[in-house]
PDB file of C-alpha atoms and ligand atoms in Angstrom:
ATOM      1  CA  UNK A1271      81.247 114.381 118.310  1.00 88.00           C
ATOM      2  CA  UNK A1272      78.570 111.767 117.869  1.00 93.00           C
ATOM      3  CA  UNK A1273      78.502 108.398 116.807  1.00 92.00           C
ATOM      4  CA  UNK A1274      76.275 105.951 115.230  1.00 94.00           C
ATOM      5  CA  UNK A1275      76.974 102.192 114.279  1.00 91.00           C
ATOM      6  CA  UNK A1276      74.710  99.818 113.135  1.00 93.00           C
ATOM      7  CA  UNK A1277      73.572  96.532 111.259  1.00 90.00           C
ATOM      8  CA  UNK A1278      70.836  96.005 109.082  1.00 94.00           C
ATOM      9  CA  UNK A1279      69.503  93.354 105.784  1.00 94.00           C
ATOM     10  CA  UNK A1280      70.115  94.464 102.638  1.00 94.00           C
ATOM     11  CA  UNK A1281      66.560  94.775 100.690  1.00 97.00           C
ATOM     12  CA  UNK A1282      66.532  91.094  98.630  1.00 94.00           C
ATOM     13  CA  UNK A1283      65.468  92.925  95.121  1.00 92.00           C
ATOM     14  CA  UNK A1284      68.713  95.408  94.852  1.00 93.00           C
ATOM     15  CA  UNK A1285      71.162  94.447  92.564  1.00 92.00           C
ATOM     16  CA  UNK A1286      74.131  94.749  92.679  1.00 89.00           C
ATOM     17  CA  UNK A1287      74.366  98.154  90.593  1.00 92.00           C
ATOM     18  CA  UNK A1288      71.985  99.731  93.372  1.00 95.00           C
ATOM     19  CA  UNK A1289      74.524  98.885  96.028  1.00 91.00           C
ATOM     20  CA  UNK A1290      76.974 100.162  94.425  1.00 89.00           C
ATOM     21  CA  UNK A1291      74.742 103.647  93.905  1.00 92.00           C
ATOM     22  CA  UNK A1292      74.562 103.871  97.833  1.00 93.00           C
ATOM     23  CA  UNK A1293      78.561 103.496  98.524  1.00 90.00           C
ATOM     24  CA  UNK A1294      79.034 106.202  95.782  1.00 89.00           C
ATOM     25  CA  UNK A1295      76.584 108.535  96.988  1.00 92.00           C
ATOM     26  CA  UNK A1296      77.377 107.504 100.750  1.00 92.00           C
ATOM     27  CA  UNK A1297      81.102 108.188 100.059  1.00 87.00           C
ATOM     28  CA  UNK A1298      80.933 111.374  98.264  1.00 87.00           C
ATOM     29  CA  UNK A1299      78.009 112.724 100.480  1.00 91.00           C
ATOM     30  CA  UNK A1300      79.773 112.252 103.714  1.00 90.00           C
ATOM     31  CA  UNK A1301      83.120 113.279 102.754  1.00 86.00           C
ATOM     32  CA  UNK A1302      81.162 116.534 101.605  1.00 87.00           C
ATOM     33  CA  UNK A1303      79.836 117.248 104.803  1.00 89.00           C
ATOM     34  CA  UNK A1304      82.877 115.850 107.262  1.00 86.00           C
ATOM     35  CA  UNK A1305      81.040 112.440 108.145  1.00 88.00           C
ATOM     36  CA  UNK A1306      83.856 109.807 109.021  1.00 87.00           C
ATOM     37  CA  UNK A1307      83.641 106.277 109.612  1.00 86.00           C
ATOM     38  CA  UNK A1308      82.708 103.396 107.352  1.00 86.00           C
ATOM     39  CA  UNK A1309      79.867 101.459 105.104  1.00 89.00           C
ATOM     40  CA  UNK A1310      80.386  97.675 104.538  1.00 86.00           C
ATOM     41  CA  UNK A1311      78.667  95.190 102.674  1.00 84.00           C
ATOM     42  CA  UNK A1312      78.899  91.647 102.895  1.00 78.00           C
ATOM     43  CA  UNK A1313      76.161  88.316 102.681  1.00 75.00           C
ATOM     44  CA  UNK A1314      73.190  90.254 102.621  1.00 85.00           C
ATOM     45  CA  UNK A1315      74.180  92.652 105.185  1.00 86.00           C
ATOM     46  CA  UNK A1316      75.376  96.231 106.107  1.00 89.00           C
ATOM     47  CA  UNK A1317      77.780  97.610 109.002  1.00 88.00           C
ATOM     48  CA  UNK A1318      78.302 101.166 109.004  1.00 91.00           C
ATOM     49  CA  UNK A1319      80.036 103.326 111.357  1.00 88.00           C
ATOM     50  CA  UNK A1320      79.495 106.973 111.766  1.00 91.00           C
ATOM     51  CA  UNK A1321      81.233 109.669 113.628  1.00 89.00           C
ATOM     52  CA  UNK A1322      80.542 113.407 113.062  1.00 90.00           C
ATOM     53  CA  UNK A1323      78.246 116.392 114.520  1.00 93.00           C
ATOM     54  CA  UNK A1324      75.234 115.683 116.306  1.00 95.00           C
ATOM     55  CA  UNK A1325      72.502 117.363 114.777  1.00 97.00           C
ATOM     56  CA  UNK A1326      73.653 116.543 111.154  1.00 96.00           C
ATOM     57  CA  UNK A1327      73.805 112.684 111.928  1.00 95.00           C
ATOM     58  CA  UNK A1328      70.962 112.493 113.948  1.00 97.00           C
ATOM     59  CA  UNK A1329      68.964 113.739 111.071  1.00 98.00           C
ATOM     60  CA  UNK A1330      70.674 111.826 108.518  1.00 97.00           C
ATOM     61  CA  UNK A1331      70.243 108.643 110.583  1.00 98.00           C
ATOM     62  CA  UNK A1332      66.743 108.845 111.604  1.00 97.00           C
ATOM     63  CA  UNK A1333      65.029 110.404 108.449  1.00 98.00           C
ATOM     64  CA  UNK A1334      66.935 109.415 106.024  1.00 98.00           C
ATOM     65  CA  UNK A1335      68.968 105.977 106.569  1.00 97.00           C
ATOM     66  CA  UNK A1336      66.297 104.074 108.872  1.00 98.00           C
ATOM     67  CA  UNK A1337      63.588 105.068 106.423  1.00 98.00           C
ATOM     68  CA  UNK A1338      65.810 103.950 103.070  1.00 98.00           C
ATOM     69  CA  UNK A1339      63.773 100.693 101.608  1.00 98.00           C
ATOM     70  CA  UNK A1340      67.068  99.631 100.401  1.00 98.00           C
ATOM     71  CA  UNK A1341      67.578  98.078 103.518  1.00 98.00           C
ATOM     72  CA  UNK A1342      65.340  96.777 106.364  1.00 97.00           C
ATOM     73  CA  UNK A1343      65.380  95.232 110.187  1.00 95.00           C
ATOM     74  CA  UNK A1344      68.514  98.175 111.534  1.00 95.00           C
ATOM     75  CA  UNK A1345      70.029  96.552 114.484  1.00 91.00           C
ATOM     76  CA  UNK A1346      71.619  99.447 116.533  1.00 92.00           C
ATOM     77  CA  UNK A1347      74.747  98.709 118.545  1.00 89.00           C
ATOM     78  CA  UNK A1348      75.420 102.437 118.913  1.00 90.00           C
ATOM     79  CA  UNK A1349      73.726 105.710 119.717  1.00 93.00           C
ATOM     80  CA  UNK A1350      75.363 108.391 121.788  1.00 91.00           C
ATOM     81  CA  UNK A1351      77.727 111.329 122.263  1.00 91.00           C
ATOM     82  CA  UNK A1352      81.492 110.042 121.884  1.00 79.00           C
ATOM     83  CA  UNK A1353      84.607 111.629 122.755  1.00 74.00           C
ATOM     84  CA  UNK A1354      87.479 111.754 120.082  1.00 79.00           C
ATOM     85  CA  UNK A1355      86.799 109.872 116.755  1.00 79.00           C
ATOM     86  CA  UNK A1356      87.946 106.721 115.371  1.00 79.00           C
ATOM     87  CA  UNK A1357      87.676 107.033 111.656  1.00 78.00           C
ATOM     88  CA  UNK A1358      89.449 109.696 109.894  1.00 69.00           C
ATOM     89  CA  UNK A1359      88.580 109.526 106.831  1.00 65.00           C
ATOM     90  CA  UNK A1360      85.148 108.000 104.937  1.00 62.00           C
ATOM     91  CA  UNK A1361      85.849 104.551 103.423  1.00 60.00           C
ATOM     92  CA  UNK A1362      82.986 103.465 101.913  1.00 55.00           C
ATOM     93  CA  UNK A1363      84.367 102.154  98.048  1.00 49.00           C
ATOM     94  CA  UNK A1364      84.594  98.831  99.069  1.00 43.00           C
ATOM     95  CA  UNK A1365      81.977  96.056  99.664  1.00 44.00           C
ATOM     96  CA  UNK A1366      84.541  93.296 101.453  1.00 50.00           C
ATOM     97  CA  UNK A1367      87.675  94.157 103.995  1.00 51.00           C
ATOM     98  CA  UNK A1368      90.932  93.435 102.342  1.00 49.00           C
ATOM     99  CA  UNK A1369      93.027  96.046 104.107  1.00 57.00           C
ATOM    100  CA  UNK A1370      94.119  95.138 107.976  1.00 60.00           C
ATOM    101  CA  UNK A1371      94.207  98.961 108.630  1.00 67.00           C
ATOM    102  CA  UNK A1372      90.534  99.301 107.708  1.00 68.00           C
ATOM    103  CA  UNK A1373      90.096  96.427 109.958  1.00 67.00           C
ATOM    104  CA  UNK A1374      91.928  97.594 112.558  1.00 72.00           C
ATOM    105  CA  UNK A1375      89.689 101.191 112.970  1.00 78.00           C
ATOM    106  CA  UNK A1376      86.632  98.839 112.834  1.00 78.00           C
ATOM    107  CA  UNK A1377      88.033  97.021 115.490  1.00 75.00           C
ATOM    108  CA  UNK A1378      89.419 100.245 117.545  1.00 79.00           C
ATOM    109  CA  UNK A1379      85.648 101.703 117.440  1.00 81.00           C
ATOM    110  CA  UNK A1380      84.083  98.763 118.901  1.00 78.00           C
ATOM    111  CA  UNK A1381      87.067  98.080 121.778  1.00 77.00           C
ATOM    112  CA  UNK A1382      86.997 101.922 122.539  1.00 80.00           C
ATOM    113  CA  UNK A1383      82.702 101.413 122.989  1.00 78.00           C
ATOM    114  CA  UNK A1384      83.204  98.557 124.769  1.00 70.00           C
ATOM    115  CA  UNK A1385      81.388  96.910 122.469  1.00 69.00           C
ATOM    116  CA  UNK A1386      82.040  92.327 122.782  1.00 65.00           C
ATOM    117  CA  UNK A1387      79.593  90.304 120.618  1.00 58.00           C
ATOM    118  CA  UNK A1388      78.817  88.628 123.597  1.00 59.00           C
ATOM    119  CA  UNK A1389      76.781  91.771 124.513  1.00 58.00           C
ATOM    120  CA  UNK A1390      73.678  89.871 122.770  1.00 63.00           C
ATOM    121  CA  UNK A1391      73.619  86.558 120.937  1.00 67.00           C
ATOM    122  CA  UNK A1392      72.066  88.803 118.035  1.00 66.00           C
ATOM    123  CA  UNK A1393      75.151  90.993 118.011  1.00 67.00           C
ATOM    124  CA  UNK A1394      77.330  87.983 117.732  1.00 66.00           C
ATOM    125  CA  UNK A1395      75.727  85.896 115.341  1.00 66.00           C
ATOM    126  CA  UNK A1396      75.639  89.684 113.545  1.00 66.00           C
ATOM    127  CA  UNK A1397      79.489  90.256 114.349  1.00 66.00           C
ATOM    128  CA  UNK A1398      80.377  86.621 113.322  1.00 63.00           C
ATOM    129  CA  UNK A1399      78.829  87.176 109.937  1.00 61.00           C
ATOM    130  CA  UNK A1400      81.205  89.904 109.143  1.00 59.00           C
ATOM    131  CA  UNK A1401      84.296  87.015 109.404  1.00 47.00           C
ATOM    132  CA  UNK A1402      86.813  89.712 110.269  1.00 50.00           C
ATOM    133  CA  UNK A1403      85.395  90.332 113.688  1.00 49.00           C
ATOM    134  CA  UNK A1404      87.835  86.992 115.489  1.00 49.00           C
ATOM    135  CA  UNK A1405      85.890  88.622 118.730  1.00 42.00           C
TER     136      UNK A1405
HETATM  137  C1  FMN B1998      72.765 101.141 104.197  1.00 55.42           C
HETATM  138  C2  FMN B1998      72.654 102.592 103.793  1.00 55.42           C
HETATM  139  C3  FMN B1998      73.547 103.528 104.329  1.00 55.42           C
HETATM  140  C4  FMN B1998      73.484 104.860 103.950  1.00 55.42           C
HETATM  141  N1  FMN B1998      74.378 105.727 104.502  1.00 55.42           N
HETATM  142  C5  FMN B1998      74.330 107.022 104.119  1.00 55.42           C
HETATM  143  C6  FMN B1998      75.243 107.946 104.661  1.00 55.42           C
HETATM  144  O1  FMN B1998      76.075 107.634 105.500  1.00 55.42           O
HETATM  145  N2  FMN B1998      75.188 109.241 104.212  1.00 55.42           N
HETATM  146  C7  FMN B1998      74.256 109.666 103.267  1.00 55.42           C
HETATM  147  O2  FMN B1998      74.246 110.840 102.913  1.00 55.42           O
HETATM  148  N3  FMN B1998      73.377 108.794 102.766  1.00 55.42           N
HETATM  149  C8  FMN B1998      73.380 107.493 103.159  1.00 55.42           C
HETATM  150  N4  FMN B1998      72.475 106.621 102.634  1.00 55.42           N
HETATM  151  C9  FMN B1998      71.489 107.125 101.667  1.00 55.42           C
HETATM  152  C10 FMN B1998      70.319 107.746 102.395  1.00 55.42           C
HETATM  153  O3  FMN B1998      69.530 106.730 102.985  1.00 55.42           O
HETATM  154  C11 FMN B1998      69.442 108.544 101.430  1.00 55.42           C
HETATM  155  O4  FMN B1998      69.129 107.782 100.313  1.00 55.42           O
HETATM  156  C12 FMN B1998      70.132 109.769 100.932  1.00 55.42           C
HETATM  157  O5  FMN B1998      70.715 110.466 101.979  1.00 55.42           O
HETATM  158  C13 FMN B1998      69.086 110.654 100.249  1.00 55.42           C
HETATM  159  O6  FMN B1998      69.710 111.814  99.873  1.00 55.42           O
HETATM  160  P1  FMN B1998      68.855 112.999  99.254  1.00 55.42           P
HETATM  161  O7  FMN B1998      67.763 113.284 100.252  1.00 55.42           O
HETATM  162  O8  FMN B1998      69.836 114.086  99.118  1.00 55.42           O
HETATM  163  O9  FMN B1998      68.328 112.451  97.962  1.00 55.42           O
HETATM  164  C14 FMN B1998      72.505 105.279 103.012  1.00 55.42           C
HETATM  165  C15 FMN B1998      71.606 104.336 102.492  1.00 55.42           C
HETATM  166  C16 FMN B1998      71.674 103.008 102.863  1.00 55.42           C
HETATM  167  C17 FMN B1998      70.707 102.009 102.292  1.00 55.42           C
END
């Protein structure tokens, strides 16, 4: 199992339309190909989470995701090997939390990574911006 998690700006020109074209071909893609873990959107920003085989997320991460123009400056807070995954299933239909249990895996991944926001001020201010994260 690896796992990736990371922030990044939305581009300014896409509309809303065009983010909604990523979350449907996020969701169906990775559900296709057993990639767990989650894609949100909120002011101007994305979080996603993924879990899955190596070799397929490396490749989907590094030539595909980090070179999108949809989005720009990718902050990473994860990159490694992991042991047993987080996410079960691939949640990426919504743009704003509204369900505690969605929440609550967002919030499992980052205690069971050790991951605090004050790790960086970055990663805070980041982490603050998504208001669900009372870390
Ligand atoms: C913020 C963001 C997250 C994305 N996450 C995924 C993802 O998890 N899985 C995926 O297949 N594509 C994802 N994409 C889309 C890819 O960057 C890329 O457009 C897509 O994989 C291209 O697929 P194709 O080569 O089959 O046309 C994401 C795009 C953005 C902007």
């Amino acid at each position: 199992m690896y796992t990736i998690c990371y922030f990044s700006k939305v581009a300014p020109d896409l509309t809303d339309e065009e983010i909604q074209e990523i979350f449907d071909h996020t969701y169906h893609q990775n559900n296709e190909k057993g990639v767990c873990g989650i894609l949100l959107h909120t002011m101007g920003n994305f979080f996603q989470v993924l879990e899955g085989d190596e070799a397929y997320l490396t490749d989907l991460y590094e030539n595909r995701i980090k070179t999108d123009p949809r989005h720009h400056s990718i902050f990473e807070v994860i990159h490694k090997a992991g042991s047993d995954p987080v996410f079960t299933t691939y949640n990426s239909r919504f743009q704003t939390i509204d369900n505690s249990d969605q929440l609550n895996e967002v919030k499992q991944y980052l205690q069971k990574h050790a991951i605090r926001s004050s790790t960086s001020d970055k990663l805070a201010r980041l982490l603050k911006s998504f208001i669900i994260f009372d870390y």
